[in-house]
Amino acid sequence: MAAWGSELRPETIPCRVLKLAASQVLSQIAAVRAGSAHPLGRRLLQAFGDPLGEDPRISAGVLAGLGSWLNLDDTAYAGHLSNSTVAVPLAYAHAYRLDGLSLLTAVVAANECASRITAAATLGPLRGQSAVHTHLAGAVAGRLACEGATTSVWENALGLALGMPNWPLMRAFLASDARLLNTFTPVRTAMDACDAARAGLLGASDLIEHPDGFLARFATVPLPDAATAGLGRRWHTETLSFKMHPGGPGIDAAVDCAAEIHRALGPVAPEDVREVVVEASVYTLFAGKHAERYVTGPGSPQGALVLHVPYPVATTLLNGEFTVDDLAAPATDDARRWALADRVRLVHDTEMTRELLRSDAPFGEAVRQAGAAGRGWLRDFGGDRLVELADHREPFNRDFASSTKSTGARVTVRLTDGRSFTRERLIPLGAAGQDTRSHHPRLVREKFVSLGGPASVANEASRLHRMRPEELRRWIEAALRT
């Protein structure tokens, strides 16, 4: 991994991958803008300073923290990559006055390293945003690619960063403002590891696969081969899913469906709704189960609210959309939303779970690679029925040119007057799939502009690869200016 990352050159990256990386940069800057505008984000800025300060090590952490905690950050197979793989290259490209192609190359290098480390430990106790080891690898690779560091520095920095990996506590993650430090902390750790490696400190080169190493602690079913599988041929960047709504993995498709129903039904009063049924995969139910014990109505912690399906679905049915403003007061104190949220119930849909397991993200590809051991992990995760739903004939090790992320939902609204409205979406808007591959520049432009970003800045994202150093620097500053 260190050798590949240190030797990566832009001419070896397919154009389609560079285009995805350009959309990823704009999409993540939109998430940073949203985070900095929120009251909690402003407190993070008060504590640690400007996202484009004089020291890129600090800027990298601030950008990572601002972009992560509203769940507007982009994901891939495997991991919530952009909080480090975009944030860190942005900070260093700005500080070092790099050109646009160098920025995109660093983003791709970071994506490919961070996603593989995460994939190797996907069948374990931490996943999604709780798998913060993603950002140890992503931040190291993102910075060192900008610096043109040697293979030796890469190897030691990765070894040092992963030598004392972070392990978040779910109580803090869901019930406190510690969520704002979810990516800030591992990025800061990674910056120290880079400095230490440059000063000559050594990391263990076999740390990932050693019996006393990283995977031994972080994976129930270790997949060490995933750490380097297909480097330079099998682009994990092609598995990117762009987040169009704030919120966790169970929210996207359900909000998409609720928005369609709102357009068909118009504004609805909570007392006119008999029930709202959200049918979804086991993954959506799993995330929701963790959050529901913390969500008790007005005053619920924001960390749990972003994983809670009823509140965003109710909000979207009432207003036609779900935005960052809906995750703060006075919106979260609206009694009408909570009255309608009380009428929302989640139901498991077996076919959606089957499609979830056929897709690459969030863990279908890992299960296929693990073989029989993967079936054991599935059994522990969801019982024998989950093992039965998995198609064990699906091949492992194909490329990701047709990658999908099927975290679908079917939303049915039953009114007290007897009418019923149903909408279904298997792949959320912006998630990995054919539609996103064809339209990602338009989708992320809409996201960026909807979060207050200048349309002129969004229009320039498609030519990031042509920007000279000073032009890129001005573009980054304009993109982040609020």
PDB file of C-alpha atoms in Angstrom, residues 158-412:
ATOM      1  CA  LEU A 158       0.581   4.303   8.406  1.00  0.00           C
ATOM      2  CA  GLY A 159       2.109   1.944  10.954  1.00  0.00           C
ATOM      3  CA  LEU A 160       2.321   4.636  13.621  1.00  0.00           C
ATOM      4  CA  ALA A 161      -1.196   5.976  12.983  1.00  0.00           C
ATOM      5  CA  LEU A 162      -2.787   2.534  13.118  1.00  0.00           C
ATOM      6  CA  GLY A 163      -0.625   1.570  16.095  1.00  0.00           C
ATOM      7  CA  MET A 164      -2.936   3.246  18.619  1.00  0.00           C
ATOM      8  CA  PRO A 165      -6.297   3.365  16.824  1.00  0.00           C
ATOM      9  CA  ASN A 166      -9.340   5.157  18.193  1.00  0.00           C
ATOM     10  CA  TRP A 167     -12.352   3.209  19.444  1.00  0.00           C
ATOM     11  CA  PRO A 168     -15.468   5.381  19.946  1.00  0.00           C
ATOM     12  CA  LEU A 169     -17.976   4.660  22.686  1.00  0.00           C
ATOM     13  CA  MET A 170     -21.557   4.418  21.435  1.00  0.00           C
ATOM     14  CA  ARG A 171     -22.913   6.291  24.454  1.00  0.00           C
ATOM     15  CA  ALA A 172     -20.725   9.295  23.684  1.00  0.00           C
ATOM     16  CA  PHE A 173     -21.384   8.968  19.950  1.00  0.00           C
ATOM     17  CA  LEU A 174     -25.168   9.084  20.289  1.00  0.00           C
ATOM     18  CA  ALA A 175     -25.791  11.106  23.424  1.00  0.00           C
ATOM     19  CA  SER A 176     -23.211  13.909  23.549  1.00  0.00           C
ATOM     20  CA  ASP A 177     -21.359  16.510  21.520  1.00  0.00           C
ATOM     21  CA  ALA A 178     -18.364  14.162  21.358  1.00  0.00           C
ATOM     22  CA  ARG A 179     -19.751  13.254  17.935  1.00  0.00           C
ATOM     23  CA  LEU A 180     -18.215  16.478  16.626  1.00  0.00           C
ATOM     24  CA  LEU A 181     -14.781  15.022  17.417  1.00  0.00           C
ATOM     25  CA  ASN A 182     -15.559  11.734  15.670  1.00  0.00           C
ATOM     26  CA  THR A 183     -13.213  12.434  12.757  1.00  0.00           C
ATOM     27  CA  PHE A 184     -11.351  15.402  14.210  1.00  0.00           C
ATOM     28  CA  THR A 185      -9.547  13.146  16.698  1.00  0.00           C
ATOM     29  CA  PRO A 186      -8.249  10.436  14.307  1.00  0.00           C
ATOM     30  CA  VAL A 187      -7.191  13.065  11.762  1.00  0.00           C
ATOM     31  CA  ARG A 188      -5.169  14.845  14.429  1.00  0.00           C
ATOM     32  CA  THR A 189      -3.624  11.505  15.413  1.00  0.00           C
ATOM     33  CA  ALA A 190      -2.713  10.862  11.769  1.00  0.00           C
ATOM     34  CA  MET A 191      -1.059  14.291  11.477  1.00  0.00           C
ATOM     35  CA  ASP A 192       1.139  13.454  14.461  1.00  0.00           C
ATOM     36  CA  ALA A 193       2.002  10.103  12.895  1.00  0.00           C
ATOM     37  CA  CYS A 194       3.146  11.837   9.689  1.00  0.00           C
ATOM     38  CA  ASP A 195       5.335  14.238  11.654  1.00  0.00           C
ATOM     39  CA  ALA A 196       6.777  11.372  13.685  1.00  0.00           C
ATOM     40  CA  ALA A 197       7.539   9.313  10.573  1.00  0.00           C
ATOM     41  CA  ARG A 198       9.306  12.257   8.956  1.00  0.00           C
ATOM     42  CA  ALA A 199      11.423  12.590  12.114  1.00  0.00           C
ATOM     43  CA  GLY A 200      12.484   8.944  11.824  1.00  0.00           C
ATOM     44  CA  LEU A 201      10.118   7.103  14.163  1.00  0.00           C
ATOM     45  CA  LEU A 202       9.289   3.618  12.920  1.00  0.00           C
ATOM     46  CA  GLY A 203       5.935   1.900  12.613  1.00  0.00           C
ATOM     47  CA  ALA A 204       5.387  -1.856  12.374  1.00  0.00           C
ATOM     48  CA  SER A 205       5.164  -2.705   8.661  1.00  0.00           C
ATOM     49  CA  ASP A 206       3.117  -5.858   9.372  1.00  0.00           C
ATOM     50  CA  LEU A 207       0.737  -4.100  11.749  1.00  0.00           C
ATOM     51  CA  ILE A 208      -2.434  -4.813   9.754  1.00  0.00           C
ATOM     52  CA  GLU A 209      -2.117  -8.581   9.476  1.00  0.00           C
ATOM     53  CA  HIS A 210       0.033  -9.527  12.498  1.00  0.00           C
ATOM     54  CA  PRO A 211      -1.666 -11.792  15.126  1.00  0.00           C
ATOM     55  CA  ASP A 212      -1.119  -9.011  17.671  1.00  0.00           C
ATOM     56  CA  GLY A 213      -1.964  -6.255  15.215  1.00  0.00           C
ATOM     57  CA  PHE A 214      -4.810  -4.107  13.940  1.00  0.00           C
ATOM     58  CA  LEU A 215      -7.158  -6.694  12.432  1.00  0.00           C
ATOM     59  CA  ALA A 216      -6.796  -8.999  15.421  1.00  0.00           C
ATOM     60  CA  ARG A 217      -8.536  -6.315  17.487  1.00  0.00           C
ATOM     61  CA  PHE A 218     -10.795  -4.580  14.995  1.00  0.00           C
ATOM     62  CA  ALA A 219     -12.160  -7.464  12.895  1.00  0.00           C
ATOM     63  CA  THR A 220     -14.293 -10.428  13.899  1.00  0.00           C
ATOM     64  CA  VAL A 221     -13.525 -11.932  10.490  1.00  0.00           C
ATOM     65  CA  PRO A 222     -10.245 -10.350   9.320  1.00  0.00           C
ATOM     66  CA  LEU A 223      -9.800  -9.807   5.575  1.00  0.00           C
ATOM     67  CA  PRO A 224      -6.110  -8.891   5.295  1.00  0.00           C
ATOM     68  CA  ASP A 225      -6.037  -9.418   1.525  1.00  0.00           C
ATOM     69  CA  ALA A 226      -8.595  -6.635   1.133  1.00  0.00           C
ATOM     70  CA  ALA A 227      -5.965  -4.122   2.214  1.00  0.00           C
ATOM     71  CA  THR A 228      -4.167  -4.318  -1.123  1.00  0.00           C
ATOM     72  CA  ALA A 229      -6.557  -6.192  -3.437  1.00  0.00           C
ATOM     73  CA  GLY A 230      -6.539  -4.733  -6.943  1.00  0.00           C
ATOM     74  CA  LEU A 231      -4.534  -1.574  -6.209  1.00  0.00           C
ATOM     75  CA  GLY A 232      -4.398   0.423  -9.416  1.00  0.00           C
ATOM     76  CA  ARG A 233      -6.982  -1.802 -11.141  1.00  0.00           C
ATOM     77  CA  ARG A 234     -10.004  -2.035  -8.869  1.00  0.00           C
ATOM     78  CA  TRP A 235     -10.969   1.504  -7.889  1.00  0.00           C
ATOM     79  CA  HIS A 236     -12.873   1.781  -4.618  1.00  0.00           C
ATOM     80  CA  THR A 237     -13.521   5.420  -5.560  1.00  0.00           C
ATOM     81  CA  GLU A 238     -16.068   4.009  -8.037  1.00  0.00           C
ATOM     82  CA  THR A 239     -18.172   2.820  -5.096  1.00  0.00           C
ATOM     83  CA  LEU A 240     -18.789   6.394  -3.873  1.00  0.00           C
ATOM     84  CA  SER A 241     -22.252   7.315  -2.630  1.00  0.00           C
ATOM     85  CA  PHE A 242     -23.040  11.027  -2.328  1.00  0.00           C
ATOM     86  CA  LYS A 243     -25.138  12.114   0.632  1.00  0.00           C
ATOM     87  CA  MET A 244     -28.079  14.278  -0.424  1.00  0.00           C
ATOM     88  CA  HIS A 245     -29.776  14.505   2.990  1.00  0.00           C
ATOM     89  CA  PRO A 246     -28.411  14.763   6.528  1.00  0.00           C
ATOM     90  CA  GLY A 247     -28.842  11.568   8.497  1.00  0.00           C
ATOM     91  CA  GLY A 248     -27.704   7.997   8.763  1.00  0.00           C
ATOM     92  CA  PRO A 249     -27.882   4.939   6.507  1.00  0.00           C
ATOM     93  CA  GLY A 250     -31.555   4.211   7.016  1.00  0.00           C
ATOM     94  CA  ILE A 251     -32.788   7.700   6.275  1.00  0.00           C
ATOM     95  CA  ASP A 252     -31.853   8.440   2.651  1.00  0.00           C
ATOM     96  CA  ALA A 253     -34.273   6.257   0.690  1.00  0.00           C
ATOM     97  CA  ALA A 254     -37.085   6.790   3.197  1.00  0.00           C
ATOM     98  CA  VAL A 255     -36.725  10.580   2.908  1.00  0.00           C
ATOM     99  CA  ASP A 256     -36.644  10.306  -0.892  1.00  0.00           C
ATOM    100  CA  CYS A 257     -39.919   8.366  -0.788  1.00  0.00           C
ATOM    101  CA  ALA A 258     -41.510  10.728   1.732  1.00  0.00           C
ATOM    102  CA  ALA A 259     -40.639  13.701  -0.496  1.00  0.00           C
ATOM    103  CA  GLU A 260     -42.370  12.020  -3.455  1.00  0.00           C
ATOM    104  CA  ILE A 261     -45.460  11.369  -1.337  1.00  0.00           C
ATOM    105  CA  HIS A 262     -45.500  14.988  -0.169  1.00  0.00           C
ATOM    106  CA  ARG A 263     -45.496  16.149  -3.795  1.00  0.00           C
ATOM    107  CA  ALA A 264     -48.427  13.850  -4.573  1.00  0.00           C
ATOM    108  CA  LEU A 265     -50.397  14.455  -1.379  1.00  0.00           C
ATOM    109  CA  GLY A 266     -49.500  18.012  -0.480  1.00  0.00           C
ATOM    110  CA  PRO A 267     -49.234  19.289   3.103  1.00  0.00           C
ATOM    111  CA  VAL A 268     -50.728  16.875   5.585  1.00  0.00           C
ATOM    112  CA  ALA A 269     -51.841  17.341   9.182  1.00  0.00           C
ATOM    113  CA  PRO A 270     -50.608  14.738  11.696  1.00  0.00           C
ATOM    114  CA  GLU A 271     -54.172  14.078  12.874  1.00  0.00           C
ATOM    115  CA  ASP A 272     -55.139  13.098   9.305  1.00  0.00           C
ATOM    116  CA  VAL A 273     -52.566  10.271   9.235  1.00  0.00           C
ATOM    117  CA  ARG A 274     -53.529   6.886  10.624  1.00  0.00           C
ATOM    118  CA  GLU A 275     -50.044   5.385  10.220  1.00  0.00           C
ATOM    119  CA  VAL A 276     -46.806   5.583   8.224  1.00  0.00           C
ATOM    120  CA  VAL A 277     -45.082   2.287   7.464  1.00  0.00           C
ATOM    121  CA  VAL A 278     -41.418   2.293   6.440  1.00  0.00           C
ATOM    122  CA  GLU A 279     -40.299  -1.063   5.054  1.00  0.00           C
ATOM    123  CA  ALA A 280     -36.531  -1.416   4.835  1.00  0.00           C
ATOM    124  CA  SER A 281     -33.577  -3.770   5.095  1.00  0.00           C
ATOM    125  CA  VAL A 282     -32.098  -5.195   8.247  1.00  0.00           C
ATOM    126  CA  TYR A 283     -29.337  -2.581   8.098  1.00  0.00           C
ATOM    127  CA  THR A 284     -31.811   0.286   8.449  1.00  0.00           C
ATOM    128  CA  LEU A 285     -33.518  -1.454  11.342  1.00  0.00           C
ATOM    129  CA  PHE A 286     -30.159  -2.134  12.997  1.00  0.00           C
ATOM    130  CA  ALA A 287     -29.140   1.545  12.922  1.00  0.00           C
ATOM    131  CA  GLY A 288     -32.565   2.687  14.039  1.00  0.00           C
ATOM    132  CA  LYS A 289     -32.581   0.309  16.986  1.00  0.00           C
ATOM    133  CA  HIS A 290     -29.386   1.859  18.340  1.00  0.00           C
ATOM    134  CA  ALA A 291     -30.834   5.360  18.062  1.00  0.00           C
ATOM    135  CA  GLU A 292     -34.389   4.850  19.279  1.00  0.00           C
ATOM    136  CA  ARG A 293     -33.533   4.496  22.948  1.00  0.00           C
ATOM    137  CA  TYR A 294     -32.019   8.001  22.887  1.00  0.00           C
ATOM    138  CA  VAL A 295     -34.794   9.701  20.876  1.00  0.00           C
ATOM    139  CA  THR A 296     -37.587  10.795  23.207  1.00  0.00           C
ATOM    140  CA  GLY A 297     -39.026  13.835  21.401  1.00  0.00           C
ATOM    141  CA  PRO A 298     -37.986  17.489  21.778  1.00  0.00           C
ATOM    142  CA  GLY A 299     -34.527  17.793  23.261  1.00  0.00           C
ATOM    143  CA  SER A 300     -33.297  14.477  21.829  1.00  0.00           C
ATOM    144  CA  PRO A 301     -29.520  14.462  21.241  1.00  0.00           C
ATOM    145  CA  GLN A 302     -28.520  15.327  17.718  1.00  0.00           C
ATOM    146  CA  GLY A 303     -26.142  12.352  17.556  1.00  0.00           C
ATOM    147  CA  ALA A 304     -29.063   9.954  17.860  1.00  0.00           C
ATOM    148  CA  LEU A 305     -31.471  12.001  15.782  1.00  0.00           C
ATOM    149  CA  VAL A 306     -29.383  11.602  12.611  1.00  0.00           C
ATOM    150  CA  LEU A 307     -29.885   7.810  12.849  1.00  0.00           C
ATOM    151  CA  HIS A 308     -33.591   7.950  13.690  1.00  0.00           C
ATOM    152  CA  VAL A 309     -35.973   7.204  10.778  1.00  0.00           C
ATOM    153  CA  PRO A 310     -39.389   8.421  12.112  1.00  0.00           C
ATOM    154  CA  TYR A 311     -38.418  12.055  12.731  1.00  0.00           C
ATOM    155  CA  PRO A 312     -36.948  12.815   9.248  1.00  0.00           C
ATOM    156  CA  VAL A 313     -39.744  10.912   7.510  1.00  0.00           C
ATOM    157  CA  ALA A 314     -42.364  12.873   9.466  1.00  0.00           C
ATOM    158  CA  THR A 315     -40.568  16.148   8.765  1.00  0.00           C
ATOM    159  CA  THR A 316     -40.392  15.416   5.034  1.00  0.00           C
ATOM    160  CA  LEU A 317     -44.060  14.442   4.834  1.00  0.00           C
ATOM    161  CA  LEU A 318     -44.963  17.753   6.475  1.00  0.00           C
ATOM    162  CA  ASN A 319     -42.529  20.049   4.641  1.00  0.00           C
ATOM    163  CA  GLY A 320     -41.453  18.229   1.489  1.00  0.00           C
ATOM    164  CA  GLU A 321     -37.761  18.059   2.436  1.00  0.00           C
ATOM    165  CA  PHE A 322     -35.340  17.265   5.234  1.00  0.00           C
ATOM    166  CA  THR A 323     -32.523  19.758   5.753  1.00  0.00           C
ATOM    167  CA  VAL A 324     -29.766  20.603   8.204  1.00  0.00           C
ATOM    168  CA  ASP A 325     -32.051  23.177   9.854  1.00  0.00           C
ATOM    169  CA  ASP A 326     -34.375  20.336  10.809  1.00  0.00           C
ATOM    170  CA  LEU A 327     -31.699  18.987  13.169  1.00  0.00           C
ATOM    171  CA  ALA A 328     -31.666  22.040  15.429  1.00  0.00           C
ATOM    172  CA  ALA A 329     -34.144  24.110  17.426  1.00  0.00           C
ATOM    173  CA  PRO A 330     -36.752  25.402  16.820  1.00  0.00           C
ATOM    174  CA  ALA A 331     -37.450  22.632  14.293  1.00  0.00           C
ATOM    175  CA  THR A 332     -36.666  19.858  16.772  1.00  0.00           C
ATOM    176  CA  ASP A 333     -39.154  21.361  19.240  1.00  0.00           C
ATOM    177  CA  ASP A 334     -42.043  21.242  16.759  1.00  0.00           C
ATOM    178  CA  ALA A 335     -44.820  19.194  18.397  1.00  0.00           C
ATOM    179  CA  ARG A 336     -46.459  18.453  15.023  1.00  0.00           C
ATOM    180  CA  ARG A 337     -43.371  16.621  13.782  1.00  0.00           C
ATOM    181  CA  TRP A 338     -43.180  14.474  16.856  1.00  0.00           C
ATOM    182  CA  ALA A 339     -46.909  13.735  16.718  1.00  0.00           C
ATOM    183  CA  LEU A 340     -46.496  12.418  13.172  1.00  0.00           C
ATOM    184  CA  ALA A 341     -43.220  10.645  14.041  1.00  0.00           C
ATOM    185  CA  ASP A 342     -45.162   8.669  16.675  1.00  0.00           C
ATOM    186  CA  ARG A 343     -47.264   7.245  13.835  1.00  0.00           C
ATOM    187  CA  VAL A 344     -44.186   5.951  11.922  1.00  0.00           C
ATOM    188  CA  ARG A 345     -43.204   2.320  12.326  1.00  0.00           C
ATOM    189  CA  LEU A 346     -40.381   0.319  10.754  1.00  0.00           C
ATOM    190  CA  VAL A 347     -40.909  -3.101   9.194  1.00  0.00           C
ATOM    191  CA  HIS A 348     -38.298  -5.498   7.859  1.00  0.00           C
ATOM    192  CA  ASP A 349     -38.501  -6.238   4.133  1.00  0.00           C
ATOM    193  CA  THR A 350     -36.656  -9.442   3.227  1.00  0.00           C
ATOM    194  CA  GLU A 351     -36.215  -8.583  -0.457  1.00  0.00           C
ATOM    195  CA  MET A 352     -34.565  -5.291   0.437  1.00  0.00           C
ATOM    196  CA  THR A 353     -32.213  -7.157   2.733  1.00  0.00           C
ATOM    197  CA  ARG A 354     -31.441  -9.556  -0.124  1.00  0.00           C
ATOM    198  CA  GLU A 355     -30.604  -6.606  -2.390  1.00  0.00           C
ATOM    199  CA  LEU A 356     -28.529  -5.032   0.377  1.00  0.00           C
ATOM    200  CA  LEU A 357     -26.391  -8.163   0.538  1.00  0.00           C
ATOM    201  CA  ARG A 358     -26.018  -8.278  -3.251  1.00  0.00           C
ATOM    202  CA  SER A 359     -24.644  -4.748  -3.352  1.00  0.00           C
ATOM    203  CA  ASP A 360     -21.030  -3.920  -2.529  1.00  0.00           C
ATOM    204  CA  ALA A 361     -21.583  -1.401   0.259  1.00  0.00           C
ATOM    205  CA  PRO A 362     -21.912  -1.360   3.142  1.00  0.00           C
ATOM    206  CA  PHE A 363     -20.720  -4.964   3.685  1.00  0.00           C
ATOM    207  CA  GLY A 364     -21.960  -7.239   0.877  1.00  0.00           C
ATOM    208  CA  GLU A 365     -18.574  -7.423  -0.823  1.00  0.00           C
ATOM    209  CA  ALA A 366     -16.837  -8.227   2.469  1.00  0.00           C
ATOM    210  CA  VAL A 367     -19.243 -11.105   3.120  1.00  0.00           C
ATOM    211  CA  ARG A 368     -18.532 -12.516  -0.329  1.00  0.00           C
ATOM    212  CA  GLN A 369     -14.779 -12.253   0.153  1.00  0.00           C
ATOM    213  CA  ALA A 370     -14.983 -13.938   3.550  1.00  0.00           C
ATOM    214  CA  GLY A 371     -16.804 -17.019   2.177  1.00  0.00           C
ATOM    215  CA  ALA A 372     -17.896 -19.450   4.881  1.00  0.00           C
ATOM    216  CA  ALA A 373     -16.540 -17.189   7.624  1.00  0.00           C
ATOM    217  CA  GLY A 374     -18.723 -14.399   6.237  1.00  0.00           C
ATOM    218  CA  ARG A 375     -21.803 -16.549   6.707  1.00  0.00           C
ATOM    219  CA  GLY A 376     -20.859 -16.958  10.339  1.00  0.00           C
ATOM    220  CA  TRP A 377     -20.585 -13.195  10.733  1.00  0.00           C
ATOM    221  CA  LEU A 378     -23.985 -12.735   9.095  1.00  0.00           C
ATOM    222  CA  ARG A 379     -25.496 -15.254  11.498  1.00  0.00           C
ATOM    223  CA  ASP A 380     -24.126 -13.334  14.471  1.00  0.00           C
ATOM    224  CA  PHE A 381     -25.361 -10.049  12.996  1.00  0.00           C
ATOM    225  CA  GLY A 382     -28.889 -11.068  12.038  1.00  0.00           C
ATOM    226  CA  GLY A 383     -29.518 -14.764  12.622  1.00  0.00           C
ATOM    227  CA  ASP A 384     -30.002 -17.747  10.303  1.00  0.00           C
ATOM    228  CA  ARG A 385     -32.549 -15.910   8.166  1.00  0.00           C
ATOM    229  CA  LEU A 386     -29.928 -13.357   7.161  1.00  0.00           C
ATOM    230  CA  VAL A 387     -27.608 -16.149   6.019  1.00  0.00           C
ATOM    231  CA  GLU A 388     -30.428 -17.605   3.914  1.00  0.00           C
ATOM    232  CA  LEU A 389     -31.031 -14.252   2.219  1.00  0.00           C
ATOM    233  CA  ALA A 390     -27.414 -13.885   1.093  1.00  0.00           C
ATOM    234  CA  ASP A 391     -26.605 -15.087  -2.429  1.00  0.00           C
ATOM    235  CA  HIS A 392     -23.409 -17.041  -1.818  1.00  0.00           C
ATOM    236  CA  ARG A 393     -22.906 -17.613  -5.544  1.00  0.00           C
ATOM    237  CA  GLU A 394     -22.091 -13.967  -6.194  1.00  0.00           C
ATOM    238  CA  PRO A 395     -18.431 -13.654  -7.285  1.00  0.00           C
ATOM    239  CA  PHE A 396     -15.808 -11.776  -5.315  1.00  0.00           C
ATOM    240  CA  ASN A 397     -13.029  -9.724  -6.898  1.00  0.00           C
ATOM    241  CA  ARG A 398     -14.902  -8.241  -9.859  1.00  0.00           C
ATOM    242  CA  ASP A 399     -14.190  -4.583 -10.520  1.00  0.00           C
ATOM    243  CA  PHE A 400     -16.387  -1.797  -9.202  1.00  0.00           C
ATOM    244  CA  ALA A 401     -17.465  -0.253 -12.519  1.00  0.00           C
ATOM    245  CA  SER A 402     -21.074  -1.296 -11.830  1.00  0.00           C
ATOM    246  CA  SER A 403     -21.001  -0.941  -8.045  1.00  0.00           C
ATOM    247  CA  THR A 404     -24.245  -0.427  -6.109  1.00  0.00           C
ATOM    248  CA  LYS A 405     -25.390   0.497  -2.619  1.00  0.00           C
ATOM    249  CA  SER A 406     -28.923  -0.782  -2.125  1.00  0.00           C
ATOM    250  CA  THR A 407     -30.150   0.655   1.165  1.00  0.00           C
ATOM    251  CA  GLY A 408     -33.737   0.947  -0.006  1.00  0.00           C
ATOM    252  CA  ALA A 409     -37.077   1.801   1.561  1.00  0.00           C
ATOM    253  CA  ARG A 410     -40.792   1.616   0.837  1.00  0.00           C
ATOM    254  CA  VAL A 411     -42.924   4.251   2.550  1.00  0.00           C
ATOM    255  CA  THR A 412     -46.715   3.908   2.852  1.00  0.00           C
TER     256      THR A 412
END
